[in-house]
Coordinates of C-alpha atoms in Angstrom, one line a residue:
X276 CA -16.1 17.5 -5.4
X277 CA -13.5 16.3 -2.9
X278 CA -10.0 15.1 -3.5
X279 CA -9.0 12.1 -1.5
X280 CA -5.9 9.8 -1.3
X281 CA -6.2 6.1 -1.3
X282 CA -3.5 3.9 0.3
X283 CA -3.8 0.6 -1.5
X284 CA -1.9 -2.3 0.2
X285 CA -1.6 -5.7 -1.5
X286 CA 0.2 -8.7 -0.2
X287 CA 0.7 -12.4 -0.9
X288 CA 2.1 -15.1 1.4
X289 CA 2.3 -18.8 0.5
X290 CA 0.1 -18.1 -2.6
X291 CA -2.7 -16.6 -0.4
X292 CA -3.4 -12.9 -1.0
X293 CA -5.4 -10.0 0.2
X294 CA -5.6 -6.2 -0.1
X295 CA -6.9 -3.2 1.7
X296 CA -7.8 0.4 0.9
X297 CA -7.6 3.2 3.4
X298 CA -8.9 6.7 2.5
X299 CA -7.2 10.0 3.6
X300 CA -8.2 13.6 3.2
X301 CA -4.6 14.8 2.7
X302 CA -1.6 13.4 0.9
X303 CA 0.6 14.0 4.0
X304 CA -1.6 11.8 6.1
X305 CA -1.6 9.1 3.4
X306 CA 2.2 9.2 3.1
X307 CA 2.7 9.0 6.9
X308 CA 0.4 5.9 7.0
X309 CA 2.1 4.3 4.0
X310 CA 5.6 4.9 5.4
X311 CA 4.7 3.2 8.6
X312 CA 3.6 0.1 6.7
X313 CA 6.8 0.2 4.6
X314 CA 8.9 0.2 7.8
X315 CA 7.0 -2.8 9.1
X316 CA 7.5 -4.6 5.7
X317 CA 11.2 -4.0 5.7
X318 CA 11.5 -5.0 9.4
X319 CA 9.4 -8.1 9.2
X320 CA 10.3 -9.7 5.9
X321 CA 13.6 -10.9 4.5
X322 CA 13.1 -9.6 0.9
X323 CA 16.0 -9.3 -1.5
X324 CA 14.3 -6.8 -3.8
X325 CA 12.7 -3.4 -3.0
X326 CA 11.3 -1.1 -5.6
X327 CA 10.2 2.3 -4.3
X328 CA 9.5 5.9 -5.2
X329 CA 7.5 8.5 -3.3
X330 CA 4.0 7.0 -4.0
X331 CA 4.8 3.3 -4.7
X332 CA 6.6 0.5 -2.8
X333 CA 7.2 -3.2 -3.5
X334 CA 9.1 -5.8 -1.6
X335 CA 9.6 -9.3 -2.8
X336 CA 12.2 -12.0 -3.4
X337 CA 13.4 -12.1 -7.0
X338 CA 11.6 -14.9 -8.9
X339 CA 9.1 -15.5 -6.1
X340 CA 6.7 -12.5 -6.4
X341 CA 3.6 -14.7 -6.8
X342 CA 4.5 -16.7 -3.7
X343 CA 5.2 -13.8 -1.4
X344 CA 5.2 -10.0 -1.8
X345 CA 4.0 -6.7 -0.3
X346 CA 3.1 -3.7 -2.4
X347 CA 1.6 -0.4 -1.3
X348 CA 0.8 2.7 -3.3
X349 CA -1.1 6.0 -3.1
X350 CA -3.7 7.0 -5.6
X351 CA -5.3 10.4 -5.8
X352 CA -9.0 10.4 -6.8
X353 CA -12.0 12.8 -6.8
X354 CA -15.3 11.9 -5.2
X355 CA -18.4 13.7 -6.1
X356 CA -20.5 12.9 -3.0
X357 CA -19.5 12.0 0.5
X358 CA -21.9 9.9 2.5
X359 CA -21.4 8.8 6.1
X360 CA -22.8 5.4 6.8

């Protein structure tokens, strides 16, 4: 079994939304990637509300979350089998 770290990024803009998942072999690599995205979110958006801890981040305008937001988090999971495709 292998432990991996998923960086899950979810965003919404003008009621359109999407998400992505990137897999990392170490939590340090996942945190570095996540912190880069958080810097971009803070620089590129004029949000009035930020919620964050070590493994979770959300940026949005109070009362307008559905219209526009960015959230990113890390989840640890175990995979039984690794296949390269």
